[in-house]
PDB file of C-alpha atoms in Angstrom:
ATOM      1  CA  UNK A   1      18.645 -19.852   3.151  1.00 75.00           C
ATOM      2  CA  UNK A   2      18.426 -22.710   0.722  1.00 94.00           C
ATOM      3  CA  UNK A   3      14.549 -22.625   1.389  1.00 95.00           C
ATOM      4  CA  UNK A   4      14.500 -18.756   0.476  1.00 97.00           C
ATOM      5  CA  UNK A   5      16.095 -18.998  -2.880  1.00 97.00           C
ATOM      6  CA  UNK A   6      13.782 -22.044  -3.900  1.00 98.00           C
ATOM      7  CA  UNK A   7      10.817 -19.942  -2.960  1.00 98.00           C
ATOM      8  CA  UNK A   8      12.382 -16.548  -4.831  1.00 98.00           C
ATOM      9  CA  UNK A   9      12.829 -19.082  -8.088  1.00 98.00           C
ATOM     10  CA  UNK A  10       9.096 -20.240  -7.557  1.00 98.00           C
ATOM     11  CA  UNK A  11       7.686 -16.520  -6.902  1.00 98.00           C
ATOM     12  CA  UNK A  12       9.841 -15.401 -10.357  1.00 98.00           C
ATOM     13  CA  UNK A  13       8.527 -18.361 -12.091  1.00 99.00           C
ATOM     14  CA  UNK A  14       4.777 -17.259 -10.991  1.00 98.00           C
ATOM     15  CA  UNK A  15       6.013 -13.844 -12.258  1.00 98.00           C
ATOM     16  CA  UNK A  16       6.519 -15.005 -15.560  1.00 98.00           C
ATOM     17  CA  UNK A  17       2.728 -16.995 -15.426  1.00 98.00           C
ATOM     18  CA  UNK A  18       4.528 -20.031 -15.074  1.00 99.00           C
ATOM     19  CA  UNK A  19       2.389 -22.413 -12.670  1.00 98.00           C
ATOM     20  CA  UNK A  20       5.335 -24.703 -12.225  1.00 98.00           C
ATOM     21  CA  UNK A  21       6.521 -22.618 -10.176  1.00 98.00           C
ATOM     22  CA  UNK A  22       4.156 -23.656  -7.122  1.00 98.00           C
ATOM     23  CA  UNK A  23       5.791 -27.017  -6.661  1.00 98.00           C
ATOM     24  CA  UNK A  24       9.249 -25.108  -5.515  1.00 98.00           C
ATOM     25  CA  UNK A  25       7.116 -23.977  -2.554  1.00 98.00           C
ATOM     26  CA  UNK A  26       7.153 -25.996   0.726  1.00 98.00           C
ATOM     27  CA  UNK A  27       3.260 -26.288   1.402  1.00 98.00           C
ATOM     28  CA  UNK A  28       3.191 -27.788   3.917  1.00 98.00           C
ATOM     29  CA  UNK A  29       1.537 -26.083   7.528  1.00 98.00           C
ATOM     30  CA  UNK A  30       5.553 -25.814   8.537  1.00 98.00           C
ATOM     31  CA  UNK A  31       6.380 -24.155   5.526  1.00 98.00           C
ATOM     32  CA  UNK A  32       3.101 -21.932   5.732  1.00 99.00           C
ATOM     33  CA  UNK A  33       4.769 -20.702   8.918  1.00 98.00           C
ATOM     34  CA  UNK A  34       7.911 -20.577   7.183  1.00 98.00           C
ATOM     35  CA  UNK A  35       7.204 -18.330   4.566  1.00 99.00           C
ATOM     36  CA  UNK A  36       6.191 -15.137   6.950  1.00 99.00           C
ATOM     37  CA  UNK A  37       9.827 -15.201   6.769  1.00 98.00           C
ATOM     38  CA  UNK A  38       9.423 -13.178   3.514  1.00 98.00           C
ATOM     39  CA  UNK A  39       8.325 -10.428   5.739  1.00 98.00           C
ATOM     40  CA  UNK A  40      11.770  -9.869   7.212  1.00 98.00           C
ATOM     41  CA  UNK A  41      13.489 -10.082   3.834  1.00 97.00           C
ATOM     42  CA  UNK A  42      11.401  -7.481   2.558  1.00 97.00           C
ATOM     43  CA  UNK A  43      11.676  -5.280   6.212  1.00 97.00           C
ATOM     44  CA  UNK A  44      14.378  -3.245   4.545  1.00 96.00           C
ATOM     45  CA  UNK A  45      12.725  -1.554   1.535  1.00 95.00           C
ATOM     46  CA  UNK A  46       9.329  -1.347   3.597  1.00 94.00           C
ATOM     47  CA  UNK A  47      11.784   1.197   5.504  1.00 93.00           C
ATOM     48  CA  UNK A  48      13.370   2.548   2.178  1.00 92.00           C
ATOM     49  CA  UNK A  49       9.707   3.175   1.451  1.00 90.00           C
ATOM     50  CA  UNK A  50       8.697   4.728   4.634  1.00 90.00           C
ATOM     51  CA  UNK A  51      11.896   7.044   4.544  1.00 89.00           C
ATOM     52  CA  UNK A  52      10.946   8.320   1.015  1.00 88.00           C
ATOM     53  CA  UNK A  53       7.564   9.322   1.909  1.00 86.00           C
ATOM     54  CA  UNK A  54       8.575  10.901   5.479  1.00 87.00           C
ATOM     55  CA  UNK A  55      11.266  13.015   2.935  1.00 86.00           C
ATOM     56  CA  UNK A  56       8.450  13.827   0.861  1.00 84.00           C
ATOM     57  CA  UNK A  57       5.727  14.635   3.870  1.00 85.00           C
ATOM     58  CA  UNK A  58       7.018  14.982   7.382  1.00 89.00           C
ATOM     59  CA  UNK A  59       4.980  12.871   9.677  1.00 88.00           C
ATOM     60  CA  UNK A  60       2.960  15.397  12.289  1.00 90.00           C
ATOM     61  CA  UNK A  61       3.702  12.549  15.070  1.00 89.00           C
ATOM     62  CA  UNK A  62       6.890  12.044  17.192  1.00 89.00           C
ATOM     63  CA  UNK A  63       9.323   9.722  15.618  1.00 87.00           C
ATOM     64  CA  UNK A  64       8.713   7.246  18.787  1.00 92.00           C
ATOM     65  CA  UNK A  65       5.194   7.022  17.709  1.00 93.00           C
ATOM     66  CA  UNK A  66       5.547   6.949  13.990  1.00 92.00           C
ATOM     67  CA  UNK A  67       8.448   3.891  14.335  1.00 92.00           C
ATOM     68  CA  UNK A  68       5.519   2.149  16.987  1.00 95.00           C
ATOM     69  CA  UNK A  69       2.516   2.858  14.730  1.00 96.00           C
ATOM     70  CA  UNK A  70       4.737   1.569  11.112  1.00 95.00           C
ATOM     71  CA  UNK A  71       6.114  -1.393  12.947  1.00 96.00           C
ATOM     72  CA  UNK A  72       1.946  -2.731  14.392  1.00 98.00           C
ATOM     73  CA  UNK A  73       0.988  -1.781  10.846  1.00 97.00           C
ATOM     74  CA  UNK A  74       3.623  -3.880   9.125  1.00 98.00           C
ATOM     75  CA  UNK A  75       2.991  -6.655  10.968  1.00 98.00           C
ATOM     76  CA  UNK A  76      -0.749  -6.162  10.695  1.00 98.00           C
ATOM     77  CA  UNK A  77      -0.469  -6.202   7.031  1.00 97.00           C
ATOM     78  CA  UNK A  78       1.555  -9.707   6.721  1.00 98.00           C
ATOM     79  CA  UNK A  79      -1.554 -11.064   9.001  1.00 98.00           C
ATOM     80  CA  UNK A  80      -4.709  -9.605   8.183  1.00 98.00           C
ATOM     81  CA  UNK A  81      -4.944 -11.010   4.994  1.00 98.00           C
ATOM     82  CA  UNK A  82      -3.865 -14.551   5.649  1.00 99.00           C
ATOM     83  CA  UNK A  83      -6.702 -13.961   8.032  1.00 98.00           C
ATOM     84  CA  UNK A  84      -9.116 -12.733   5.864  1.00 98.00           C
ATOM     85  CA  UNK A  85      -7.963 -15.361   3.172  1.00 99.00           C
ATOM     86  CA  UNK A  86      -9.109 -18.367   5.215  1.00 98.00           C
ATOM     87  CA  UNK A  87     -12.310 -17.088   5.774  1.00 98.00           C
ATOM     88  CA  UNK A  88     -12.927 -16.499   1.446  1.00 98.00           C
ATOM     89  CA  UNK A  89     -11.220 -19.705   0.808  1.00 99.00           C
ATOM     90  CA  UNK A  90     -14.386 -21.243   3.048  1.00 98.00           C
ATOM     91  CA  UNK A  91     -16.567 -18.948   1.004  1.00 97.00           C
ATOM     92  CA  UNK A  92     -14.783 -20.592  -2.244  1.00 97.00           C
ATOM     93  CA  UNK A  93     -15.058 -24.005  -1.161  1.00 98.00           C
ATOM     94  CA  UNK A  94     -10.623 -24.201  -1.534  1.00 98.00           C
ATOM     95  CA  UNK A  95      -9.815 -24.471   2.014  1.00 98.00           C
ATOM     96  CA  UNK A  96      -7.120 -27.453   1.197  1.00 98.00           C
ATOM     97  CA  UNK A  97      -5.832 -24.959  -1.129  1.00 99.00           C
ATOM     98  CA  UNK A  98      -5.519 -22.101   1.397  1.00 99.00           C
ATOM     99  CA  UNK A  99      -1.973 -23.257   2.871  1.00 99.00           C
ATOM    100  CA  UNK A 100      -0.134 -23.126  -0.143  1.00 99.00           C
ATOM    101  CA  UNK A 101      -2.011 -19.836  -1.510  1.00 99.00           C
ATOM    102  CA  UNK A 102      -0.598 -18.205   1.310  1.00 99.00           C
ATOM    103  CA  UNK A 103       2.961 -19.896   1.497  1.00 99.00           C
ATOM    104  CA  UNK A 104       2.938 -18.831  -2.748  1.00 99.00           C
ATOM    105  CA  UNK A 105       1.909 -15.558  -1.790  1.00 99.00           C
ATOM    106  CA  UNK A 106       3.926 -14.780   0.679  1.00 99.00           C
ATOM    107  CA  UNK A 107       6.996 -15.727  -0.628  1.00 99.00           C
ATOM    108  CA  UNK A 108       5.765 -13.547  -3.572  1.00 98.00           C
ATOM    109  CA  UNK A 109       6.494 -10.618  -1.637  1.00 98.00           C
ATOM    110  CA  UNK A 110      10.305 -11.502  -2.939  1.00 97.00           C
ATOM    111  CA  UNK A 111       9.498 -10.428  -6.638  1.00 97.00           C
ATOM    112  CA  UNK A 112       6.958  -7.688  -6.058  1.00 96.00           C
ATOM    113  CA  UNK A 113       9.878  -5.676  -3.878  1.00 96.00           C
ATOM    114  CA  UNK A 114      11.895  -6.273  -7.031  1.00 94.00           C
ATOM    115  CA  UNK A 115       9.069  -4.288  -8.955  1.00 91.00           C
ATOM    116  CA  UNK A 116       7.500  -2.040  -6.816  1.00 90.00           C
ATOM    117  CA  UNK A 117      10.780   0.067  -5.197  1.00 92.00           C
ATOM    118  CA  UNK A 118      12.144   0.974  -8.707  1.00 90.00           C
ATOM    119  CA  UNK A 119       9.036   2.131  -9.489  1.00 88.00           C
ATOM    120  CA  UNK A 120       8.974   4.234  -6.245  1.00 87.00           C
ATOM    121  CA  UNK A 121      12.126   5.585  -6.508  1.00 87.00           C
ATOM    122  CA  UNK A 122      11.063   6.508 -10.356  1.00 88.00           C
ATOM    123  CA  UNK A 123       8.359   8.231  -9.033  1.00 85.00           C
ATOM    124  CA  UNK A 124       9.775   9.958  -6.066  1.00 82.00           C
ATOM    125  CA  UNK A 125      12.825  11.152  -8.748  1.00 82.00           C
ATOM    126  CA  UNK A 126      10.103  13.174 -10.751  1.00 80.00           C
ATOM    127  CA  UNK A 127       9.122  10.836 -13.103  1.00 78.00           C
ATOM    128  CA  UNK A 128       5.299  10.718 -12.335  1.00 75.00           C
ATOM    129  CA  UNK A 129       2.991   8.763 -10.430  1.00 80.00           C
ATOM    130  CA  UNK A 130       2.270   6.755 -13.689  1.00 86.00           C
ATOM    131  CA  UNK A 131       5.440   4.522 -13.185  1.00 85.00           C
ATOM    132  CA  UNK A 132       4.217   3.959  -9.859  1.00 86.00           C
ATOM    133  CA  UNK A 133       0.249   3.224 -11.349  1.00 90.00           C
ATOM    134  CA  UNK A 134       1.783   0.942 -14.377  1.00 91.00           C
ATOM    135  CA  UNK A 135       3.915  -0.813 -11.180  1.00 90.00           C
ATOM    136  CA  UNK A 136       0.845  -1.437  -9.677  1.00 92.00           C
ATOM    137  CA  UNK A 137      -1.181  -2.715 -11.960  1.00 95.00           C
ATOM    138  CA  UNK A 138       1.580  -5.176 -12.729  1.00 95.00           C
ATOM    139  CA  UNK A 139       1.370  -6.264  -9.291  1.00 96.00           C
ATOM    140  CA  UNK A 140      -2.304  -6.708  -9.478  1.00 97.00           C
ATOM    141  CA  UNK A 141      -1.709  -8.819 -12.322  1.00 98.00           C
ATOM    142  CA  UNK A 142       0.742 -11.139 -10.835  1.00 98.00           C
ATOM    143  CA  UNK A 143      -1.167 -10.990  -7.533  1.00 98.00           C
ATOM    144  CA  UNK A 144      -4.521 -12.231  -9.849  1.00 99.00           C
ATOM    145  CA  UNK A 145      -2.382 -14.957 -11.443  1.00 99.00           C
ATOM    146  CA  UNK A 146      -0.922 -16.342  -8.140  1.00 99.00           C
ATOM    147  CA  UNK A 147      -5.001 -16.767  -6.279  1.00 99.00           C
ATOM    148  CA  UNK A 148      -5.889 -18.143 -10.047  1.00 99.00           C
ATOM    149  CA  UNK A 149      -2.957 -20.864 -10.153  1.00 99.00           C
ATOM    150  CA  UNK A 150      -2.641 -21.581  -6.300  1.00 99.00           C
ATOM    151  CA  UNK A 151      -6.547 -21.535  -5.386  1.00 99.00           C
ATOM    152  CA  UNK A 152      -7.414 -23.255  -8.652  1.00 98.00           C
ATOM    153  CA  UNK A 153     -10.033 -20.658  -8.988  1.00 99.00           C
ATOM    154  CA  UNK A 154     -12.136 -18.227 -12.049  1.00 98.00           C
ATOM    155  CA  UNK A 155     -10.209 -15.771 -13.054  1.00 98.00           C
ATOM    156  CA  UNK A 156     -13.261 -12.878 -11.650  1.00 98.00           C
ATOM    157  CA  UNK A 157     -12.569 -15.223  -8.881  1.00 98.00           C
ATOM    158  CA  UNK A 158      -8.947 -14.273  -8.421  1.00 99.00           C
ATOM    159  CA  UNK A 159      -9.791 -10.607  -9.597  1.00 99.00           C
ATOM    160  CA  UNK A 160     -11.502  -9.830  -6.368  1.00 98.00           C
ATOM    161  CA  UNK A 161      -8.959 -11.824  -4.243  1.00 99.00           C
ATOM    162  CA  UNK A 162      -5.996  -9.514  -5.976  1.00 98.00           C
ATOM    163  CA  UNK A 163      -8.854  -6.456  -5.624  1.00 98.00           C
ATOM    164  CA  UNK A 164      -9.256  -7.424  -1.421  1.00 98.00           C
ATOM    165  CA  UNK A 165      -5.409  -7.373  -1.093  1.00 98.00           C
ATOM    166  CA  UNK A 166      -5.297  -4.204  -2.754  1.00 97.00           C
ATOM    167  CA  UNK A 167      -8.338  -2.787  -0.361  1.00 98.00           C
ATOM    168  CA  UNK A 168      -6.964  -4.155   2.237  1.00 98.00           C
ATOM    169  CA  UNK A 169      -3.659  -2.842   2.191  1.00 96.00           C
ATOM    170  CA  UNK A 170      -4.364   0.445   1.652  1.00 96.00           C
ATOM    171  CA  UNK A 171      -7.348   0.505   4.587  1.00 98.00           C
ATOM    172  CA  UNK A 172      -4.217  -0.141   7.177  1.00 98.00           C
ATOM    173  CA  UNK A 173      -1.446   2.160   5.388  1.00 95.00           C
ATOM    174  CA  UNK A 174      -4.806   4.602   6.053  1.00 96.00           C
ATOM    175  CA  UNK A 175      -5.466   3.611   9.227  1.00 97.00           C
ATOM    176  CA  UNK A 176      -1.594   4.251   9.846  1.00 95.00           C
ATOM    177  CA  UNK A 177      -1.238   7.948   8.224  1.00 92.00           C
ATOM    178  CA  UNK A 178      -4.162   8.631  10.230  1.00 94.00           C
ATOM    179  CA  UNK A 179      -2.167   8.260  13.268  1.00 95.00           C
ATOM    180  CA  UNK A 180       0.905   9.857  12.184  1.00 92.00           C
ATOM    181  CA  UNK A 181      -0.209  13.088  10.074  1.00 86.00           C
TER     182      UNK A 181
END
């Protein structure tokens, strides 16, 4: 527990461009593994999100295969870009920075939540799809100045690593509508 809070302080210093806030990551390859623990501390609002849109749009699927289909594409999304990642951090010439991108980003997971599901519930109260757009583009932003800081990289650099998450994510959230509408 001790390790989660350090990494929440980190991921809110990051938040607040603060690039201290790497060195209360553990970047080491244990805590690389260590950090897809952010994925089950975030599990619950993933589901708060999932049960707002189903409210909104009824999946066409059985509730067997939509549970099945969300749960491969959650878990698909907290691999595929680590995946992806090491291959562009070749292409960038920062593969000994790779390890703690990922540990910094994943634990960043901790603060976007914090962001993203008031802005979701905003929107899904009536208040427009711009809260969720300006929520968004905040986490773009922090995304951009995470690969910056952690990669030691340009910032058009960091642009297209915050623009391939973005891609990225929404390719499998497509992939998984497309098998449940």
């Amino acid at each position: 527990m001790s390790e989660i809070r350090r990494a929440f302080r980190g991921a809110w210093r990051l938040a607040h461009a603060d690039p201290g806030g790497l060195a209360l990551f553990d970047r080491s390859v244990d805590g690389f593994w260590r950090s897809f623990r952010a994925a089950l501390v975030v599990a619950p609002a993933y589901a708060v999100q999932l049960a707002l849109q189903f409210t909104a749009r009824p999946p066409a699927a059985g509730w067997a295969r939509v549970v099945a289909v969300e749960a491969i594409a959650y878990a698909v999304g907290w691999l595929a870009f680590p995946v992806v990642m090491h291959w562009v951090c070749r292409l960038l010439g920062r593969e000994e920075a790779y390890v703690g991108y990922i540990v910094a980003y994943n634990w960043s997971s901790l603060v976007q939540v914090l962001v993203w599901m008031p802005a979701l519930l905003l929107a899904y109260a009536g208040l427009g799809v711009l809260v969720l757009l300006a929520g968004q583009i905040g986490l773009l932003v922090y995304q951009w100045f995470i690969a910056r800081t952690a990669l030691a990289i340009d910032g058009l650099s960091a642009a297209a690593v915050a623009g391939l998450d973005l891609v990225l994510g929404y390719a499998i959230g497509s992939l998984a509508d497309s098998m449940t509408y």
